[in-house]
Structure formats: C-alpha cells, structure tokens
XYZ file of C-alpha atoms in Angstrom:
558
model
C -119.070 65.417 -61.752
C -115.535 66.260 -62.101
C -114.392 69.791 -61.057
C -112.711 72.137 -63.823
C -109.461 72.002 -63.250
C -108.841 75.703 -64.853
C -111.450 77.329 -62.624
C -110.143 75.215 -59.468
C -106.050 76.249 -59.903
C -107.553 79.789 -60.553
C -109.171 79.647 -57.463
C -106.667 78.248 -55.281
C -104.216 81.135 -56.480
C -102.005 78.469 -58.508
C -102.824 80.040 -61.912
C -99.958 82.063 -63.847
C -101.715 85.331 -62.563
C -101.358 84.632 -59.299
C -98.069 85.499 -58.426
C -98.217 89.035 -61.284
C -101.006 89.974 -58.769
C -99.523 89.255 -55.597
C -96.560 91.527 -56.746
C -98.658 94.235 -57.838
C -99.705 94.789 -54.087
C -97.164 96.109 -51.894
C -95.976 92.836 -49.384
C -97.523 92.911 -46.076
C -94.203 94.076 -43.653
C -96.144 93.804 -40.300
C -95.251 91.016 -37.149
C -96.001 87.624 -38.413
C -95.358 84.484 -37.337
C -95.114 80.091 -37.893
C -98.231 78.780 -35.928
C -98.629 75.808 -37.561
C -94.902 74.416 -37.920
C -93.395 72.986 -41.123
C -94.030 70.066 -43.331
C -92.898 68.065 -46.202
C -94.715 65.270 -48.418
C -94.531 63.828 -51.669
C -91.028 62.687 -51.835
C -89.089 61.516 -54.950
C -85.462 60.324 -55.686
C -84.737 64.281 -56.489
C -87.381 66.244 -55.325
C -89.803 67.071 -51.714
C -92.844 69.565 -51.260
C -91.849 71.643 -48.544
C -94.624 72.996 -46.554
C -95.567 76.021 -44.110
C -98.327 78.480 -43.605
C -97.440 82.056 -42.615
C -99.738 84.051 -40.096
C -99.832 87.595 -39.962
C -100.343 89.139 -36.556
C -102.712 91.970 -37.739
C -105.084 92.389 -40.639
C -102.980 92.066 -43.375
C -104.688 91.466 -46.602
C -101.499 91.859 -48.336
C -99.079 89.616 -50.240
C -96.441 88.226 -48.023
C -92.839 87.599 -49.260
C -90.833 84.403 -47.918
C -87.558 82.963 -48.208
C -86.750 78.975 -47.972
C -83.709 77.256 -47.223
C -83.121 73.273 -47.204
C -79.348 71.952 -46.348
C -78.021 68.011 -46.504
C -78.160 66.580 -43.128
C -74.484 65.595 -44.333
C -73.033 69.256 -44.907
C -69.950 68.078 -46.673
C -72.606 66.421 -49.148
C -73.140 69.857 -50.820
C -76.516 70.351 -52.491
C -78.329 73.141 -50.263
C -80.878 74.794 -52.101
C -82.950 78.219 -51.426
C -85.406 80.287 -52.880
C -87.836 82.747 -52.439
C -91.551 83.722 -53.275
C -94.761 85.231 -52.167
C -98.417 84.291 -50.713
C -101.153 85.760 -49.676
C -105.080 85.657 -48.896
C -105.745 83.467 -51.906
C -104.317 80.546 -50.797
C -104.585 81.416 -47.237
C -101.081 82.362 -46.159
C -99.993 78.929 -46.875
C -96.534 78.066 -48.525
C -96.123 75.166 -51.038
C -92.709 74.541 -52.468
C -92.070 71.702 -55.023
C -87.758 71.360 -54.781
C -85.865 69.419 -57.316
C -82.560 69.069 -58.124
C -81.699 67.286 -54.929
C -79.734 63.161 -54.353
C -81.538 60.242 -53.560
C -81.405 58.510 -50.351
C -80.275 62.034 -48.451
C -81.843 63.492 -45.473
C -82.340 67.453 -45.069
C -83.531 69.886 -43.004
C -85.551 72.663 -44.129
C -86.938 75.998 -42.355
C -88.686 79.406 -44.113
C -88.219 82.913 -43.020
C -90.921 85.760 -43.385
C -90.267 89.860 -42.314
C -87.723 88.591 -40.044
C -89.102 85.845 -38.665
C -88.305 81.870 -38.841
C -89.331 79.318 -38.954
C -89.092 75.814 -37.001
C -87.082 73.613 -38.589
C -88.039 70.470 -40.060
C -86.511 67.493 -41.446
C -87.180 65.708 -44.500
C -85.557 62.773 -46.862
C -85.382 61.827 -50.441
C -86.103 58.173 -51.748
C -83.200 56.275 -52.721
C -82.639 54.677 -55.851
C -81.339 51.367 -56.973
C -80.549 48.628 -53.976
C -82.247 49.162 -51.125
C -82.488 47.274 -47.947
C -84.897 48.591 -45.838
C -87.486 51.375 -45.771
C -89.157 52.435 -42.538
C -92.611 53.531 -42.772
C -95.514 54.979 -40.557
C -99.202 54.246 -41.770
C -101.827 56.068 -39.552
C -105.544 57.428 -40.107
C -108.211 58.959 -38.228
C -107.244 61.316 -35.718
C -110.657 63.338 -34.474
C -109.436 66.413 -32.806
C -112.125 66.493 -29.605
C -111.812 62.939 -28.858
C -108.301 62.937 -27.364
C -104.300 64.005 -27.458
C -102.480 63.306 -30.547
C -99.977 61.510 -28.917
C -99.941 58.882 -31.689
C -98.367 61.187 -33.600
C -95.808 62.527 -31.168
C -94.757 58.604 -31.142
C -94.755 58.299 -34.619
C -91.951 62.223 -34.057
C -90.044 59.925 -31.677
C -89.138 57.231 -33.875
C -85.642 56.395 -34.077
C -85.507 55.740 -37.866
C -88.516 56.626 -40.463
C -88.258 57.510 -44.262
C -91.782 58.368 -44.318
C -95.101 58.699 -43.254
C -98.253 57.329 -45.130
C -101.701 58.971 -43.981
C -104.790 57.188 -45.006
C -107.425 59.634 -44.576
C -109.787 61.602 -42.282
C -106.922 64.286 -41.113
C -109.720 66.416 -40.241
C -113.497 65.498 -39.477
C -116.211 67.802 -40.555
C -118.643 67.961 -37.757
C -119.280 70.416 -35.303
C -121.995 71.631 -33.018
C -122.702 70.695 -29.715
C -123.122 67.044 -28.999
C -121.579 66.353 -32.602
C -118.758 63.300 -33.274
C -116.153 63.530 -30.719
C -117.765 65.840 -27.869
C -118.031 63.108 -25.244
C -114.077 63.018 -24.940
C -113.205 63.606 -21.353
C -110.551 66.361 -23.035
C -113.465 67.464 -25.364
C -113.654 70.818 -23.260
C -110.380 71.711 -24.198
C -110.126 70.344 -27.952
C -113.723 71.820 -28.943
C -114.528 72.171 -32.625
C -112.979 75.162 -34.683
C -115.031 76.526 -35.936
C -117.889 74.974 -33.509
C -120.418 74.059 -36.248
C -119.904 71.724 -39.200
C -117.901 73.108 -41.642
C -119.258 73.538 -45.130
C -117.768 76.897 -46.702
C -114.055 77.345 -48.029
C -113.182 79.431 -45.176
C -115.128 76.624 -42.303
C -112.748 74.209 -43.900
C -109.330 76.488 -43.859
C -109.867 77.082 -40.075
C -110.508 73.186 -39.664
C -106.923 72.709 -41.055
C -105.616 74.949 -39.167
C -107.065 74.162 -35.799
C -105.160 70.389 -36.420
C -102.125 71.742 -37.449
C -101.785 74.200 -34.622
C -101.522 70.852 -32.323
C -97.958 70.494 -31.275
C -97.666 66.546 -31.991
C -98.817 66.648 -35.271
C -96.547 69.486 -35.930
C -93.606 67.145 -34.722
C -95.132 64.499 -36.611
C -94.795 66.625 -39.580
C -91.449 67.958 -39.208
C -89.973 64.617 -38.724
C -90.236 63.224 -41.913
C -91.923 63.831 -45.387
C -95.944 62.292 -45.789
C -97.658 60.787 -48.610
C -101.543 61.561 -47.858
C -105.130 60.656 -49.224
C -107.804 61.636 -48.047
C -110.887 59.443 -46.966
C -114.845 60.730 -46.516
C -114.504 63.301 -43.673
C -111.979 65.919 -45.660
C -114.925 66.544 -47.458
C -118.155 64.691 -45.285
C -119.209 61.658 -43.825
C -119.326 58.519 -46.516
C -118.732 60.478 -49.438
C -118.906 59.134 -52.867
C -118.647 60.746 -56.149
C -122.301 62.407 -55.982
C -122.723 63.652 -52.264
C -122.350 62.205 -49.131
C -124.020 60.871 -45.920
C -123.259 64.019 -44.274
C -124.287 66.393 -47.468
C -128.023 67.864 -46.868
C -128.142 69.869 -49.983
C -131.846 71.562 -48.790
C -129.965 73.399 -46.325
C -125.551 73.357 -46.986
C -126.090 73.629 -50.692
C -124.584 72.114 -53.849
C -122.636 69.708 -52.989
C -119.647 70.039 -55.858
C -119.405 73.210 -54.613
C -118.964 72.359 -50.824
C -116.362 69.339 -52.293
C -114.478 72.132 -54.217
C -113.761 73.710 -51.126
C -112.581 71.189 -49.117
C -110.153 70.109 -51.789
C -109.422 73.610 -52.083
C -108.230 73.890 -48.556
C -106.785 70.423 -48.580
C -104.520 71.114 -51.306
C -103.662 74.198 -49.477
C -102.793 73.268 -46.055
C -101.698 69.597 -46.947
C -97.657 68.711 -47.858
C -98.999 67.251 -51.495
C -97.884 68.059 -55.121
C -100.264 70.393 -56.668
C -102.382 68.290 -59.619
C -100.657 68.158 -62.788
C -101.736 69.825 -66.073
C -104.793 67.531 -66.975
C -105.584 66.477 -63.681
C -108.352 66.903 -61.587
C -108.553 67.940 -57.982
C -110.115 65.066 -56.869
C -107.643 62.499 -59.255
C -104.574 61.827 -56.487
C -104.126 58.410 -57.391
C -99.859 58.309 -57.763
C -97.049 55.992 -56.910
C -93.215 56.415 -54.879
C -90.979 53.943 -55.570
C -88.028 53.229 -52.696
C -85.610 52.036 -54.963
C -85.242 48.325 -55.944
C -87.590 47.490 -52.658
C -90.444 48.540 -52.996
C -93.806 50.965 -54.666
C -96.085 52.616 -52.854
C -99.219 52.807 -55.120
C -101.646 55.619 -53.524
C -105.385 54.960 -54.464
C -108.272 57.388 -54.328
C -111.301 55.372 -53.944
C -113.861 58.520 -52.459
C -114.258 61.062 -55.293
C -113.451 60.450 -58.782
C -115.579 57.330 -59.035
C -117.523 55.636 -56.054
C -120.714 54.704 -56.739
C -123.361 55.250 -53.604
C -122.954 53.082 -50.582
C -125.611 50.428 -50.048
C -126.897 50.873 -46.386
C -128.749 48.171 -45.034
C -131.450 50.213 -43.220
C -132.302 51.305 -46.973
C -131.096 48.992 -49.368
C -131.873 45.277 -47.877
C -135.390 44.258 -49.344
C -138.026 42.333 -47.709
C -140.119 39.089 -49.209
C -142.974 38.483 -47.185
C -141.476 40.510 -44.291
C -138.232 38.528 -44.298
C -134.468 39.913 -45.644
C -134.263 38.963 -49.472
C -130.361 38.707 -49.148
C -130.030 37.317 -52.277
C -131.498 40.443 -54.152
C -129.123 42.758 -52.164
C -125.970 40.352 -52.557
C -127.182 40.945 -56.757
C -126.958 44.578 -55.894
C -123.939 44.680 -54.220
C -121.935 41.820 -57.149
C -123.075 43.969 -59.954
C -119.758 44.175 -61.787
C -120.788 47.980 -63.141
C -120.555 49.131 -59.355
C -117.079 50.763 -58.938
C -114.560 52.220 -55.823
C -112.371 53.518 -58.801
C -113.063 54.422 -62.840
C -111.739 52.828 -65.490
C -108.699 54.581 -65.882
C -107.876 54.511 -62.334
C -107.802 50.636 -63.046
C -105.549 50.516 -65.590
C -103.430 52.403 -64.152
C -103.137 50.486 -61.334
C -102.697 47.961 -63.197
C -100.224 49.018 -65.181
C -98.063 50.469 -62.109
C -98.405 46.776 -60.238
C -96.767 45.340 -63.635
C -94.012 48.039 -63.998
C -93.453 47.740 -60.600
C -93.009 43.676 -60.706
C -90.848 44.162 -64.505
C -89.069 46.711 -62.182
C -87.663 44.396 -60.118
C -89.239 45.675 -56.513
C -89.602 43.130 -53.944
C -93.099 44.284 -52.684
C -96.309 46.476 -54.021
C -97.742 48.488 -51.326
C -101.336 49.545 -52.269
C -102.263 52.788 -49.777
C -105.694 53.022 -49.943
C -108.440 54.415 -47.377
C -111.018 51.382 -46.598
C -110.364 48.028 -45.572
C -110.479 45.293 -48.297
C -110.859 42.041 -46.192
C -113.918 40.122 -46.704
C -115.508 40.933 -42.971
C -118.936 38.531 -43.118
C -119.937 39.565 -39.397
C -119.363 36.470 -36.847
C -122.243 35.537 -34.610
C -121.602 36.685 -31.013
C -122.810 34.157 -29.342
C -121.437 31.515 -31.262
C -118.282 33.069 -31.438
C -117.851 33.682 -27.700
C -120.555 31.903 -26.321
C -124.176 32.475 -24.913
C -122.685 33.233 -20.926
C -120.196 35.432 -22.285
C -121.916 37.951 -24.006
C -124.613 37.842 -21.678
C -122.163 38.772 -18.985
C -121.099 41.730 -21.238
C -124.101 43.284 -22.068
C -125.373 43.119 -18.738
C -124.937 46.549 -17.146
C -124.770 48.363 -20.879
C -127.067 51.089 -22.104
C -129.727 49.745 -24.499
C -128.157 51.428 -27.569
C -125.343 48.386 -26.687
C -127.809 45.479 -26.456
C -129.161 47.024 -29.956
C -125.545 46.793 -31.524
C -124.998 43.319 -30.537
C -128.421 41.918 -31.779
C -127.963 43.578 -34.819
C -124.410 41.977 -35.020
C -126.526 38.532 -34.652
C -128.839 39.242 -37.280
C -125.805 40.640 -39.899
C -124.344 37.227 -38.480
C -127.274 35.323 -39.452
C -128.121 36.650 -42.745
C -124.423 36.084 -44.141
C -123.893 39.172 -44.404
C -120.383 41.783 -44.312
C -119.210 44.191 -41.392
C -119.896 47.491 -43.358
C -120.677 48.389 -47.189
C -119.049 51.383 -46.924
C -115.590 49.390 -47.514
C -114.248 46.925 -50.262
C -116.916 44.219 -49.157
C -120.042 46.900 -50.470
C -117.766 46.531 -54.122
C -117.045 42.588 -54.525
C -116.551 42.886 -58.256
C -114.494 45.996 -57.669
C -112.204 44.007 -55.399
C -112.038 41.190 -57.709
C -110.641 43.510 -60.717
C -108.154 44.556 -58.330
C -107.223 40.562 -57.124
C -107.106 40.266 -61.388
C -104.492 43.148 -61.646
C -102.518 41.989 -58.902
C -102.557 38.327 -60.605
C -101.832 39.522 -63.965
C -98.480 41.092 -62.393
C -97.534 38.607 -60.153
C -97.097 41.456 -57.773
C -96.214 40.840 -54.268
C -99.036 43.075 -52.924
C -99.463 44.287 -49.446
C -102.841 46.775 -49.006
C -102.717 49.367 -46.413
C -105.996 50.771 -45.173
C -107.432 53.031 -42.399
C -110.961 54.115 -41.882
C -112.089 51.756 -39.510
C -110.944 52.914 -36.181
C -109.346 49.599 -35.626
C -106.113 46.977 -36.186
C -106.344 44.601 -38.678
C -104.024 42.063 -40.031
C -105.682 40.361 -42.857
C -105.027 37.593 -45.467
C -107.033 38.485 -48.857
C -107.670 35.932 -51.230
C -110.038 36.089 -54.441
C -113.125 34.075 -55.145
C -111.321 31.263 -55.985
C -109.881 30.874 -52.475
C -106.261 32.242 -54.139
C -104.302 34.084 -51.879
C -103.614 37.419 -53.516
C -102.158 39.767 -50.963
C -102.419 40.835 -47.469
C -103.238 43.337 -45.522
C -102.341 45.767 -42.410
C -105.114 47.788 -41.171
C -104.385 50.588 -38.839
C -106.430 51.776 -35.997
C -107.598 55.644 -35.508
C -104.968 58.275 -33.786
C -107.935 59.172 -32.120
C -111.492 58.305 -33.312
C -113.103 56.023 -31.662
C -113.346 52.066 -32.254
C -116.434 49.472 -32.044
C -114.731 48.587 -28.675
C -115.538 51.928 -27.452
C -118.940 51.565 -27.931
C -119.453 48.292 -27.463
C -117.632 47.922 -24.176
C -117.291 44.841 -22.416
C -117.509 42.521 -25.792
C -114.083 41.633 -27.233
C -115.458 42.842 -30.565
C -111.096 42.568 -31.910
C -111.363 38.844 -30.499
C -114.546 38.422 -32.460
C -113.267 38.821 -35.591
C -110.075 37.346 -34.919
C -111.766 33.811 -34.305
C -114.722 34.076 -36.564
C -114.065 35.903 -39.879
C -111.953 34.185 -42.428
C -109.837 36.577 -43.948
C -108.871 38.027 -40.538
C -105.988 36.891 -38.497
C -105.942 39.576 -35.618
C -108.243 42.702 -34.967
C -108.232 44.913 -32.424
C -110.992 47.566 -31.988
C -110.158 49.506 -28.509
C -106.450 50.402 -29.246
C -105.289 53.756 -30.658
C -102.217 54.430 -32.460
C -100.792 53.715 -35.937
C -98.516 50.877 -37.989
C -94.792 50.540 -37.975
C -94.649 49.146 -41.435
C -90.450 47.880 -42.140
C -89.955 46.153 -45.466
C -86.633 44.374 -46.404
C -86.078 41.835 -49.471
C -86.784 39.347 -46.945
C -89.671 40.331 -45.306
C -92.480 42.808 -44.981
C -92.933 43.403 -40.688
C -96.081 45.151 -39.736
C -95.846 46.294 -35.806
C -99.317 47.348 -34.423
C -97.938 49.913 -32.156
C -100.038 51.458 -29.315
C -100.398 54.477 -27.010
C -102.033 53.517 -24.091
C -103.742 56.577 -23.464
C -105.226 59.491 -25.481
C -107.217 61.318 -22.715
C -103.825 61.784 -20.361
C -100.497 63.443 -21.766
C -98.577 60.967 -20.308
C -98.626 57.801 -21.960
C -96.303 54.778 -23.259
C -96.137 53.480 -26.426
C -95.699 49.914 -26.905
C -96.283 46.953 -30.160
C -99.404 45.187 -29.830
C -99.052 42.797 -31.900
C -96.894 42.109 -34.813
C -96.864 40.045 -37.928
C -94.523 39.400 -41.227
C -94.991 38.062 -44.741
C -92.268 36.956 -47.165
C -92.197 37.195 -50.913
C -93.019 34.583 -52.508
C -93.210 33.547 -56.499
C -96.041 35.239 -58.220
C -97.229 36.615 -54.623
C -96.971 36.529 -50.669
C -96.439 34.137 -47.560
C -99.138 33.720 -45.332
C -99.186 36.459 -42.278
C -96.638 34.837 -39.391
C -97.281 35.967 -35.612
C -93.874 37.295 -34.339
C-alpha cells in the first residue's frame, strides 16, 4: 500500500530532472504576484524550510525564476543567507527552500522576490541547543474554512513570544457541495468551498490549499513563526486509514492510492515541511525537533502508513439474541495485531523516547493527531441528573434527543467515546505506555481531531500513570457542544470519565503549550467568536505538570 517514492518525487517535480527542464523553457517574465504569503516549518538548530507560492497574473505555463533572502533578526549577528532558483506548473508555482548553515537559538526574517515583485516578509527561528529554559509553543488543529473566521490563528500571529507552532491535522477538509460539512456557518456564504465539490483530483486538492492559505490570519499565522505539521484524515478524506477511507467511494472517485497520492502530492507542495528523505515514503512523516536540553518533540503519523480499519459501532458491534455482544467487539478491538502505527514506526519511537531521556531533556512531547485518553462515555443522566438533561433536550430537534440516547446506551454498554481514536487501538496504546516506561520518559501527548479541549491524565492497564495529555479544540470545526446544545457535554466528561480532568466541547481556539525544567503549562486559550471579526481572546482554563522520576506529576488546576 505504500506509494513509490521514485514515481511520487518525479511527480511532484522534486526529481534531478526537474530543475534541467524547467531551465530548458524560457522563465515566465509576465506580472506575478505573493497571494498566499510566506511560511516556514521544520526547524532545526541550523536549518528552516522557507516557504511561498508564486502566482502568475496571466497564463503562464512557464518556469518562473525566484530569488530568497533570510537576515538575523540581530543584524550585527552576521549570517544572512540568499539564493536563487526556479518553479513552475509541476509543483504548482510553489517555492520550497531547505536553508542550512544558519545558529541555533536565532530569529530571522525571510521574504522572496519574483520578476520584480516581493514578497511579504516573514519571520522565522532556529532551535537552540544545549541549556534551555523555556520554549513557547502553539498546538492547534481543525480549522474548516466555511464554518467561521480564522481568528484563532490571527491570535496565535499576536503572541508576544512563540518559537513555534505545532499543527495536528485537518488544515484543509475535503468536502464540498452544497449542504456538505461546514455550510450551515452563518459566514458560510462568504467562505464557500473552493472548488465547490469534494475534492478528489491533484488539481481539486491544489486549489483547496490554496483557498486556506489565501486567508489573511493564517497567512499571519504563518509568517510569525516556523510550523511542524501532520496531517490527520481530512488532507486526504474523512477517517482514513491505510486502505481507504470513510469518505473514499471508489465506484464513483476511483482508486483510492491514487486519490491519496494526490493529496500528499499537494500537501507536500503547499505545506512548510521537509521534502521525504531518500528511502522514505510520502506518507512516512513520523520525525522529531529537539529544543535543546528541554525538551523533543516526537511527531507521529498514525493515518497512512499503518492504521488498520476503524471499528464503527453501527457495523462492527454484534448481536446475541438481539442484545450487544460487547465482549466479542471489546476481543475485536484488544487484538494486539490491530495497529495506529507499523512496526518500525514503534521502534522508532521508542528508540527516540530513550535517546531523548539518555539525552538529558526534561520532557517528551508526543504530537500526534487523535486523542489517547481512555473516553468510556458517562451516562447523562447519571452524570448530570434525570431534570437536567430533560430540561436540555426539551426544545431540541430530534436528531439531539437521538445523540443523547445513544450517549446512554454507549454509557450503558461500557463502552468508549469514538473508535476512530487511541481507545479503537487498546493494545496499540499499551505498546506505546511500554515505550514510554522502558525510557522513563517524561511524556506529554498532544492531540487534535476532536473539535474539543482536553486535559487528560493517561495511565496503562495497570492503573500506572504514564503521561498526560493536552487536547486542543478545532480553529473552527465544530464541537459535540455545537450539536448537542444545551447539554454541558465538556462538564460531562469532566465529572464522569476517568482519565479526564477538564473538557470543553463548545470553545474554539488552540493551546499555549510553555515548558520550563520546572514545569510543563498548558493554557486552553479561547476566541470567543468565529462568526464576527471582532473577538477577544482569553485562557480558559489552564493546567501544569512537573517532572517527576521515571515520569510526570499529576495535572494541577492553575
């Protein structure tokens, strides 16, 4: 199921012929211009991707030539580096430039220039090496273009201090069409779908990209510091997994390694990563940053390279004399061959948590795109009592009354939140509680997908605290608590799930993540509106965790 990783770089013009044939047109000299801003991602002690895409203002079809600068923030540093190259069609216009040679712990701004145009600027930063005493860092996920403003991300642009960014997944969303994900937005009018049907072909997915990027908030986002991204399900479709996807119909969109190679295809092309190196595959972007003595980031992908199908309990929960065998679908989901990751992936994480702790870093961040709480589904009514959630199902549609009695039966049965996260892959989770054991690493997991806050406390199946967790809500997409109105779904959790010390389902916005030798702060910071440009962005909630011997403190309310 893996793509061919000759064919793929041949396709996205990042073979050694590319740039003989770009030169062997003459360069397209016409009115162009920046419509999509400046980025930078990936960052190392010497070296940043440096990001733009270049639009021509007429029919072009032509290679064309760029120039780059970057200079030190500090100008009597020294170090300023240029260059120059070409794109073109193949890649889509976009610019990807991998610069080394540059000092750890140093700030920069960067801009490009193309037939006498340039640029915005944008800054960027380097991660430092050796002690370190605090690293500032942005975790956010989910931002559905129709469903509001992306004022998350201008507040994540206004931050006073931030080395980097860490995006979880679902940049983009697939869908389209009228009525599709997103369209009930009071802004919806004005933030339609580009292209307006679900996107399935290379080019469906390059103007997807581009209709996010043109947004002026993620641009500032973007040019504010440098991002480490994943991807989740909807870069490609809905609940992906290394065989198709929810949202895959191969009768009528096709092969569906075909439809994935596109959208990694674009992805690679309009996103601020390092291109794969020799060996790699497309869909193999599991890598790790380390901030000095503080602190590695550990990136997981968990969608692609080797998730086995989602259980879905519509399908996949069996009946005994018209009554829910749970046991035989708990056997399903505990079979220890059912994986998030491969093999490999695992020892590799394994063996970056143990470098990491021999290392001498304080903490082991794990970005990855799915929560990885246990989230066995509270009862309701027993939660919040009979009166209560009578009162707040009262004047909701039926589709609401459905959702809450189904909540009751999950409740009832024993049974987890969604299989589409870490709870549909116990033994997976448990080899990952073994690694982080094995270490002694200090482990905090980062996670998106959900469209909500969590702060969670993960222990293994012998009631062992391992690590914990900060979940971070959508930029955008919308929660259980938008759907669900009137029941405090957050509050649900919060006082009926075990692993969970705070959830929130209705905010929107992203986590303010500052880790010290001291302590790891998560701030659950919120916009308070995403259908209105104005808004103010304030901290939810926000919790620490100290390093302890061997692993972590309890979450602590601040």
């Amino acid at each position: 199921m893996r793509i061919d990783r000759r064919r793929a770089l041949a396709l996205m013009g990042l073979g050694a012929a590319a740039p003989l044939t770009a030169r062997a047109q003459a360069p397209y000299a016409g009115p162009v211009a920046f419509e999509h801003g400046v980025a930078s991602g990936d960052p190392l002690a010497d070296a940043v991707i440096l990001w733009t895409r270049i639009t021509p203002k007429a029919e072009a079809g032509a290679p064309i030539a760029y120039r780059w600068s970057l200079n030190p923030i500090d100008r009597r540093a020294g170090g300023a580096k240029s260059g120059s190259g070409v794109t073109g069609p193949d890649r889509d216009y976009t610019v990807k430039v991998d610069v080394r040679g540059l000092d750890p712990a140093s700030s920069y701004t960067f801009e490009f220039e193309a037939n006498g145009v340039t640029s915005p600027m944008g800054r960027t930063r380097t991660l430092p090496q050796g002690e370190t005493r605090e690293v500032v860092l942005a975790v956010a996920s989910c931002s559905l273009y129709p469903n509001g403003y992306f004022n998350a991300y201008q507040a994540i642009a206004d931050l006073p201090k931030l080395d980097a960014v860490i995006h979880l997944g679902d940049y983009i969303y697939e869908y389209g069409g009228e009525g599709s994900y997103g369209m009930t937005s009071a802004v919806a009018a004005e933030r339609p779908h580009d292209p307006p049907h679900e996107i399935v072909t290379l080019q469906d997915y390059r103007v997807r990209h581009a209709q996010y990027k043109s947004d002026p908030a993620l641009q500032a986002a973007h040019a504010r510091a440098p991002w480490i991204v994943t991807w989740d399900d909807h870069e490609t479709a809905n609940d992906s997994w290394m065989g198709g996807a929810q949202n895959h119909q191969p009768e009528t969109e096709g092969d569906w390694n075909t439809r994935k190679a596109a959208a990694l295809k674009a992805y690679f092309e309009w996103m601020p990563i390092r291109d794969p190196a020799p060996g790699q595959g497309l869909e193999d972007i599991n890598r790790a940053f380390h901030f000095g003595d503080l602190a590695s980031l550990i990136m997981l992908e968990t969608r692609l390279t080797a998730r086995d199908y989602q259980l879905h309990y519509s399908r996949d929960l069996p009946t005994v004399d018209g009554k829910p065998d749970v046991a035989a679908l708990r056997a399903k989901l505990e079979d220890p061959s059912r994986r998030m990751m491969s093999p490999a992936q695992e020892a590799w994480l394994a063996a970056e948590l143990t470098g990491s702790v021999q290392g001498g870093r304080t903490w082991q961040i794990l970005g990855n795109q799915v929560v990885m709480a246990r989230t066995d589904v509270p009862s309701p009514r027993a939660v919040l009592g009979e009166a209560a959630v009578a009162a707040a199902i009262a004047t909701q549609p039926e589709e609401i009354t459905a959702r809450v009695a189904q909540m009751e039966h999950l409740a009832a049965l024993g049974l987890p939140y969604a299989l589409d996260m870490w709870d549909g892959y116990p033994a997976a989770r448990e080899r990952v509680y073994d690694a982080v054991e094995a270490a002694g690493a200090r482990a905090i997991v980062v996670s998106g997908d959900s469209h909500a806050f969590w702060a969670n406390e993960l222990h293994d199946d012998g009631g062992v605290l391992r690590a914990v967790e900060f979940g971070t809500t959508g930029i955008t997409s919308p929660g259980a608590g938008d759907y669900v109105k009137g029941l405090p779904v957050g509050e649900l959790y919060t006082k009926g799930a075990k692993e969970v010390v705070y959830s929130d389902h209705d905010a929107k916005g992203f986590i303010l993540l500052t880790l010290t030798p001291e302590e790891a702060r998560g701030d659950l910071m919120v916009v308070s509106s995403i259908v209105s440009r104005t808004y103010e962005t304030s901290v939810r909630k926000a919790f620490t965790v100290t390093p302890e011997a061997g692993g972590v403190s309890p979450l602590k309310p601040v």
